[in-house]
Coordinates of C-alpha atoms in Angstrom, one line a residue:
Chain A
X485 CA 158.5 125.6 104.3
X486 CA 156.5 123.6 106.9
X487 CA 158.9 123.4 109.7
X488 CA 156.9 125.7 112.0
X489 CA 153.6 123.9 112.1
X490 CA 154.1 122.2 115.5
X491 CA 154.1 125.5 117.3
X492 CA 150.7 126.3 115.9
X493 CA 149.3 122.9 116.5
X494 CA 150.3 122.9 120.1
X495 CA 148.8 126.2 121.0
X496 CA 145.6 125.9 123.1
X497 CA 142.8 128.1 122.0
X498 CA 140.1 128.6 124.6
X499 CA 136.5 127.8 123.9
X500 CA 134.6 131.0 123.6
X501 CA 131.1 131.1 125.1
X502 CA 128.8 134.0 124.3
X503 CA 126.1 135.3 126.7
X504 CA 123.8 138.1 125.7
X505 CA 122.7 140.7 128.3
X506 CA 119.5 142.3 127.0
X507 CA 116.7 144.5 128.4
X508 CA 115.3 148.0 127.9
X509 CA 117.3 151.1 127.7
X510 CA 118.7 152.0 131.1
X511 CA 117.9 148.6 132.6
X512 CA 121.5 148.1 133.7
X513 CA 122.9 146.0 130.9
X514 CA 126.3 147.7 130.8
X515 CA 126.3 148.0 134.6
X516 CA 125.9 144.2 134.9
X517 CA 128.6 143.5 132.2
X518 CA 131.0 145.9 134.1
X519 CA 130.2 144.3 137.4
X520 CA 131.3 140.8 136.4
X521 CA 133.8 141.5 133.7
X522 CA 137.5 140.9 134.5
X523 CA 138.4 143.7 132.1
X524 CA 137.0 147.2 131.9
X525 CA 134.1 146.7 129.5
X526 CA 135.2 147.2 125.9
X527 CA 133.1 148.6 123.2
X528 CA 132.9 147.3 119.7
X529 CA 131.0 149.0 116.9
X530 CA 129.2 148.0 113.9
X531 CA 128.9 150.5 111.1
X532 CA 125.5 150.3 109.5
X533 CA 125.3 151.4 105.9
X534 CA 121.8 152.2 104.8
X535 CA 122.2 150.8 101.3
X536 CA 119.9 152.0 98.7
X537 CA 117.4 149.7 97.2
X538 CA 119.1 149.9 93.8
X539 CA 122.6 149.2 95.2
X540 CA 124.2 149.1 91.8
X541 CA 123.0 152.5 90.8
X542 CA 125.8 154.9 91.4
X543 CA 123.5 157.8 91.7
X544 CA 122.5 156.5 95.2
X545 CA 126.0 156.3 96.6
X546 CA 126.3 159.9 97.7
X547 CA 123.2 159.5 99.7
X548 CA 124.4 156.6 101.7
X549 CA 124.6 157.3 105.4
X550 CA 126.6 155.5 108.0
X551 CA 125.4 155.0 111.5
X552 CA 127.5 153.3 114.1
X553 CA 126.0 151.1 116.8
X554 CA 128.1 150.4 119.9
X555 CA 128.0 147.1 121.8
X556 CA 129.6 146.8 125.2
X557 CA 131.1 143.6 126.1
X558 CA 133.1 142.0 128.9
X559 CA 135.1 138.9 129.5
X560 CA 135.3 136.3 132.2
X561 CA 138.1 133.7 131.9
X562 CA 137.2 130.3 133.4
X563 CA 140.3 128.3 133.9
X564 CA 142.6 128.0 130.9
X565 CA 140.2 126.7 128.3
X566 CA 136.9 128.6 128.6
X567 CA 136.3 132.3 128.1
X568 CA 132.9 133.8 128.6
X569 CA 132.0 136.9 126.7
X570 CA 129.1 139.0 127.8
X571 CA 127.5 141.2 125.2
X572 CA 125.1 144.0 126.0
X573 CA 122.6 144.4 123.3
X574 CA 122.2 147.7 121.5
X575 CA 119.1 149.2 123.1
X576 CA 117.1 149.9 120.1
X577 CA 114.6 147.8 118.3
X578 CA 115.8 149.0 114.9
X579 CA 119.0 147.1 115.5
X580 CA 117.4 143.7 115.6
X581 CA 119.7 142.3 113.0
X582 CA 122.6 143.0 115.4
X583 CA 120.7 141.1 118.0
X584 CA 120.5 138.2 115.6
X585 CA 124.2 138.3 115.2
X586 CA 124.8 138.3 118.9
X587 CA 122.1 135.7 119.7
X588 CA 123.4 133.3 117.0
X589 CA 125.3 130.6 118.8
X590 CA 124.9 132.3 122.2
X591 CA 124.7 130.0 125.2
X592 CA 121.8 132.0 126.5
X593 CA 120.6 135.5 127.6
X594 CA 120.0 137.5 130.6
X595 CA 117.0 139.8 130.2
X596 CA 117.2 142.7 132.7
X597 CA 114.0 144.1 133.8
X598 CA 113.3 147.4 135.5
X599 CA 110.0 147.3 137.4
X600 CA 109.5 151.0 136.8
X601 CA 109.4 150.4 133.1
X602 CA 108.6 146.7 132.9
X603 CA 107.2 146.9 129.4
X604 CA 110.7 147.9 128.2
X605 CA 111.9 144.3 128.5
X606 CA 108.9 142.7 126.7
X607 CA 110.6 142.9 123.3
X608 CA 113.7 141.1 124.7
X609 CA 111.6 138.3 126.2
X610 CA 109.6 138.0 123.0
X611 CA 112.7 137.9 121.0
X612 CA 114.4 135.1 122.9
X613 CA 111.2 133.1 123.2
X614 CA 110.8 133.2 119.5
X615 CA 114.4 132.3 118.8
X616 CA 114.4 129.5 121.4
X617 CA 117.4 131.0 123.1
X618 CA 117.5 130.0 126.8
X619 CA 117.2 133.0 129.0
X620 CA 116.6 134.1 132.6
X621 CA 114.9 137.3 133.7
X622 CA 116.8 139.4 136.2
X623 CA 114.9 142.1 137.9
X624 CA 117.3 144.9 138.6
X625 CA 116.3 146.3 141.9
X626 CA 117.1 150.0 141.8
X627 CA 117.3 151.8 145.1
X628 CA 114.2 153.9 144.7
X629 CA 111.9 151.3 143.3
X630 CA 108.9 149.8 145.0
X631 CA 109.6 146.1 145.6
X632 CA 107.5 143.6 144.0
X633 CA 107.4 139.9 144.7
X634 CA 108.8 137.5 142.2
X635 CA 105.3 136.1 141.6
X636 CA 104.0 139.6 140.8
X637 CA 106.7 140.3 138.3
X638 CA 106.4 136.8 136.8
X639 CA 102.7 137.4 136.4
X640 CA 103.2 140.8 134.8
X641 CA 105.7 139.4 132.4
X642 CA 103.5 136.4 131.6
X643 CA 106.6 134.3 131.9
X644 CA 106.7 130.6 131.1
X645 CA 106.9 128.6 134.3
X646 CA 110.3 127.1 133.5
X647 CA 112.1 130.4 132.9
X648 CA 114.0 131.4 136.0
X649 CA 113.3 134.8 137.4
X650 CA 115.7 136.4 139.9
X651 CA 115.9 139.7 141.8
X652 CA 119.4 141.3 141.4
X653 CA 121.5 144.3 141.9
X654 CA 123.3 144.8 138.6
X655 CA 126.0 146.9 140.2
X656 CA 126.9 144.1 142.6
X657 CA 129.4 141.5 141.4
X658 CA 128.1 138.7 143.6
X659 CA 124.5 139.4 142.6
X660 CA 125.3 139.6 138.9
X661 CA 127.4 136.5 139.1
X662 CA 124.4 134.7 140.7
X663 CA 122.4 135.7 137.7
X664 CA 124.9 134.2 135.3
X665 CA 125.1 131.0 137.3
X666 CA 121.3 130.7 137.3
X667 CA 121.4 131.1 133.5
X668 CA 124.1 128.4 133.0
X669 CA 122.2 126.1 135.4
X670 CA 119.1 126.7 133.4
X671 CA 120.9 125.8 130.2
X672 CA 122.3 122.7 131.8
X673 CA 118.9 121.7 132.9
X674 CA 117.6 122.1 129.4
X675 CA 120.5 120.2 128.0
X676 CA 119.9 117.4 130.5
X677 CA 116.2 117.1 129.8
X678 CA 116.9 117.1 126.1
X679 CA 119.3 114.2 126.3
X680 CA 116.8 112.3 128.4
X681 CA 113.9 112.8 126.2
Chain B
X462 CA 101.9 154.9 131.0
X463 CA 105.3 153.3 130.4
X464 CA 107.4 154.5 127.6
X465 CA 107.7 152.3 124.6
X466 CA 111.0 150.4 124.6
X467 CA 113.8 152.1 123.1
X468 CA 112.0 155.5 122.8
X469 CA 114.8 157.3 124.7
X470 CA 117.4 155.8 122.5
X471 CA 115.8 157.0 119.3
X472 CA 119.1 158.3 118.0
X473 CA 118.7 160.6 115.1
X474 CA 120.8 159.6 112.1
X475 CA 124.2 161.0 112.2
X476 CA 124.6 164.1 110.2
X477 CA 125.6 163.3 106.7
X478 CA 129.2 163.9 105.9
X479 CA 130.6 165.3 102.8
X480 CA 131.6 162.5 100.4
X481 CA 135.4 162.6 100.2
X482 CA 137.9 161.2 97.9
X483 CA 138.7 157.8 99.4
X484 CA 141.9 157.4 97.4
X485 CA 143.4 160.3 99.3
X486 CA 145.5 159.3 102.3
X487 CA 143.2 159.3 105.2
X488 CA 143.8 161.3 108.3
X489 CA 144.3 159.7 111.7
X490 CA 141.1 158.3 113.1
X491 CA 140.1 160.3 116.2
X492 CA 141.3 158.7 119.4
X493 CA 141.0 159.8 122.9
X494 CA 139.6 163.2 122.5
X495 CA 136.5 162.2 120.6
X496 CA 136.0 158.9 122.2
X497 CA 133.5 159.0 125.0
X498 CA 133.5 156.8 128.1
X499 CA 133.3 153.3 126.7
X500 CA 131.0 152.0 129.4
X501 CA 128.4 154.7 129.4
X502 CA 125.4 153.2 127.8
X503 CA 124.2 156.2 126.0
X504 CA 127.5 157.6 124.8
X505 CA 127.3 156.5 121.2
X506 CA 124.4 158.9 120.7
X507 CA 126.5 161.9 121.6
X508 CA 129.3 161.3 119.2
X509 CA 127.8 163.6 116.7
X510 CA 131.0 164.0 114.8
X511 CA 131.3 160.4 113.7
X512 CA 134.5 159.0 112.3
X513 CA 136.6 161.2 110.2
X514 CA 137.1 158.3 107.7
X515 CA 134.3 156.4 106.3
X516 CA 134.5 153.0 108.1
X517 CA 135.0 151.0 104.9
X518 CA 137.6 153.2 103.3
X519 CA 140.3 150.9 104.5
X520 CA 138.8 147.9 103.0
X521 CA 138.6 149.6 99.6
X522 CA 134.9 149.7 99.9
X523 CA 134.5 146.0 100.4
X524 CA 131.8 145.2 102.9
X525 CA 131.8 141.5 102.8
X526 CA 134.7 139.3 103.9
X527 CA 136.1 137.0 101.3
X528 CA 135.3 133.9 103.4
X529 CA 132.5 132.9 105.7
X530 CA 131.3 135.2 108.5
X531 CA 133.3 135.5 111.6
X532 CA 131.4 135.4 114.8
X533 CA 132.1 138.1 117.3
X534 CA 133.6 135.5 119.6
X535 CA 135.5 133.5 117.0
X536 CA 139.0 133.3 118.2
X537 CA 141.8 134.7 116.0
X538 CA 145.4 133.7 116.3
X539 CA 148.4 134.3 114.1
X540 CA 149.6 131.4 112.1
X541 CA 153.2 131.6 113.2
X542 CA 154.3 129.1 110.6
X543 CA 153.3 131.5 107.9
X544 CA 154.6 134.7 109.5
X545 CA 158.1 134.5 108.1
X546 CA 156.5 134.9 104.7
X547 CA 154.8 138.1 105.6
X548 CA 157.5 140.4 104.4
X549 CA 157.4 138.8 101.0
X550 CA 153.8 139.7 100.7
X551 CA 155.0 143.3 101.2
X552 CA 152.7 146.0 100.2
X553 CA 149.7 143.7 100.1
X554 CA 149.3 144.2 103.8
X555 CA 147.9 147.5 105.1
X556 CA 148.8 148.9 108.5
X557 CA 145.5 147.5 109.9
X558 CA 146.4 144.0 108.7
X559 CA 149.7 144.3 110.5
X560 CA 148.0 145.6 113.6
X561 CA 145.7 142.5 113.6
X562 CA 148.7 140.2 113.3
X563 CA 150.4 142.0 116.2
X564 CA 147.3 141.8 118.5
X565 CA 146.6 138.2 117.6
X566 CA 149.9 136.7 118.7
X567 CA 147.8 135.2 121.5
X568 CA 144.2 134.0 120.7
X569 CA 141.8 136.9 120.7
X570 CA 138.1 137.2 120.0
X571 CA 137.0 139.1 116.9
X572 CA 135.1 141.6 119.1
X573 CA 138.2 142.2 121.2
X574 CA 140.3 142.8 118.1
X575 CA 137.8 145.3 116.7
X576 CA 137.7 147.1 120.0
X577 CA 141.5 147.3 120.3
X578 CA 141.9 148.5 116.8
X579 CA 139.0 150.9 117.1
X580 CA 137.5 149.6 113.9
X581 CA 134.0 148.6 113.1
X582 CA 133.3 144.8 113.3
X583 CA 132.4 144.6 109.7
X584 CA 135.7 146.2 108.7
X585 CA 137.7 143.9 110.9
X586 CA 135.8 140.9 109.3
X587 CA 136.9 142.0 105.8
X588 CA 140.5 142.4 106.9
X589 CA 140.4 139.0 108.7
X590 CA 139.1 137.5 105.4
X591 CA 142.2 138.9 103.7
X592 CA 144.5 137.5 106.3
X593 CA 142.8 134.1 106.3
X594 CA 143.1 134.0 102.5
X595 CA 146.8 134.6 102.8
X596 CA 147.0 131.8 105.4
X597 CA 148.4 134.3 108.0
X598 CA 145.8 133.6 110.7
X599 CA 143.8 130.8 112.0
X600 CA 140.2 131.1 113.1
X601 CA 138.6 129.0 115.7
X602 CA 134.8 129.2 115.5
X603 CA 132.7 129.0 118.6
X604 CA 130.3 126.0 118.9
X605 CA 127.7 126.1 116.1
X606 CA 124.4 127.7 116.7
X607 CA 121.9 125.3 118.2
X608 CA 124.5 123.0 119.6
X609 CA 124.8 123.3 123.4
X610 CA 128.2 122.8 124.9
X611 CA 128.9 119.5 126.6
X612 CA 127.5 119.2 130.1
X613 CA 131.0 119.0 131.3
X614 CA 131.7 122.4 129.9
X615 CA 128.5 123.9 131.4
X616 CA 129.4 122.4 134.8
X617 CA 132.9 123.8 134.5
X618 CA 131.4 127.3 133.8
X619 CA 129.1 127.0 136.8
X620 CA 132.0 126.0 139.0
X621 CA 134.3 128.6 137.6
X622 CA 131.7 131.3 138.2
X623 CA 131.1 130.2 141.7
X624 CA 134.8 130.2 142.4
X625 CA 135.3 133.8 141.1

């Protein structure tokens, strides 16, 4: 029976674009996702099974443990044919492989920095630099923090000159939106320079 | 001295649960009561109880999908042409399979499906592999890694974000 194929063929499926929101624990990842998402942020989990080294050995099975790691994500629909998905990274280094999964095919990343704990975002920056994932750094300005100039933060982060750095308030929709726009503009600039070279 | 990244999040491994007989009908997964605020960044650490059912019980212990990996933003949609045949497949489909088919009447990302179903991503991937094998769903993969979207798409995203 193949009479129903046209209905499937005519359905428009939006292009999904993935953006990763990274940074240290408490830097405001989920806050930023919530600020810009059109839906209340959802949570998806990955169950990690610590498989024994000798996986075929049944004696190890009873010692398998399962840990769940939660990832928050939000969605922004752009017109009828593009959907942005924003994924907050699990905030622990030992879940790097989940980062790999999120970063694979991602358009780019936002690294949120907290000037009170600037070192917390170093691993994120290192990670995206190594992977070659385009990213911007957004300094989340918490109310009680001393303000630093962009140059000071850039210097402290030892950031490549071409990587955009912005000050933001992750709770604020307009401010968080500006960060995303800066990221996509950065990706566009990279894409343009690539086609020209 | 700043704290090393992730130090606060050093979640202890979940208490080990008693192994249970997975052929036994599983109880309902905990819903509202045990599920903490989904947006609180640290909530997953406090869910000491863990799921009542081992996550992969409903895949019969299978941890790898039968076909290639599904990205978290791969779009899933029911293959309506194949749906009339679903009843003939009968008991081959588990309630979770049917739930996926119900949610995916409109295109939906894998991560959204997992979230709505309250199932781990890996579990959903195995179930999607089953459904794809039966020709009941279609998967639309996001642009391949390393391939930037067209400039026109990027510009559309920028304009779309500005207009929000």
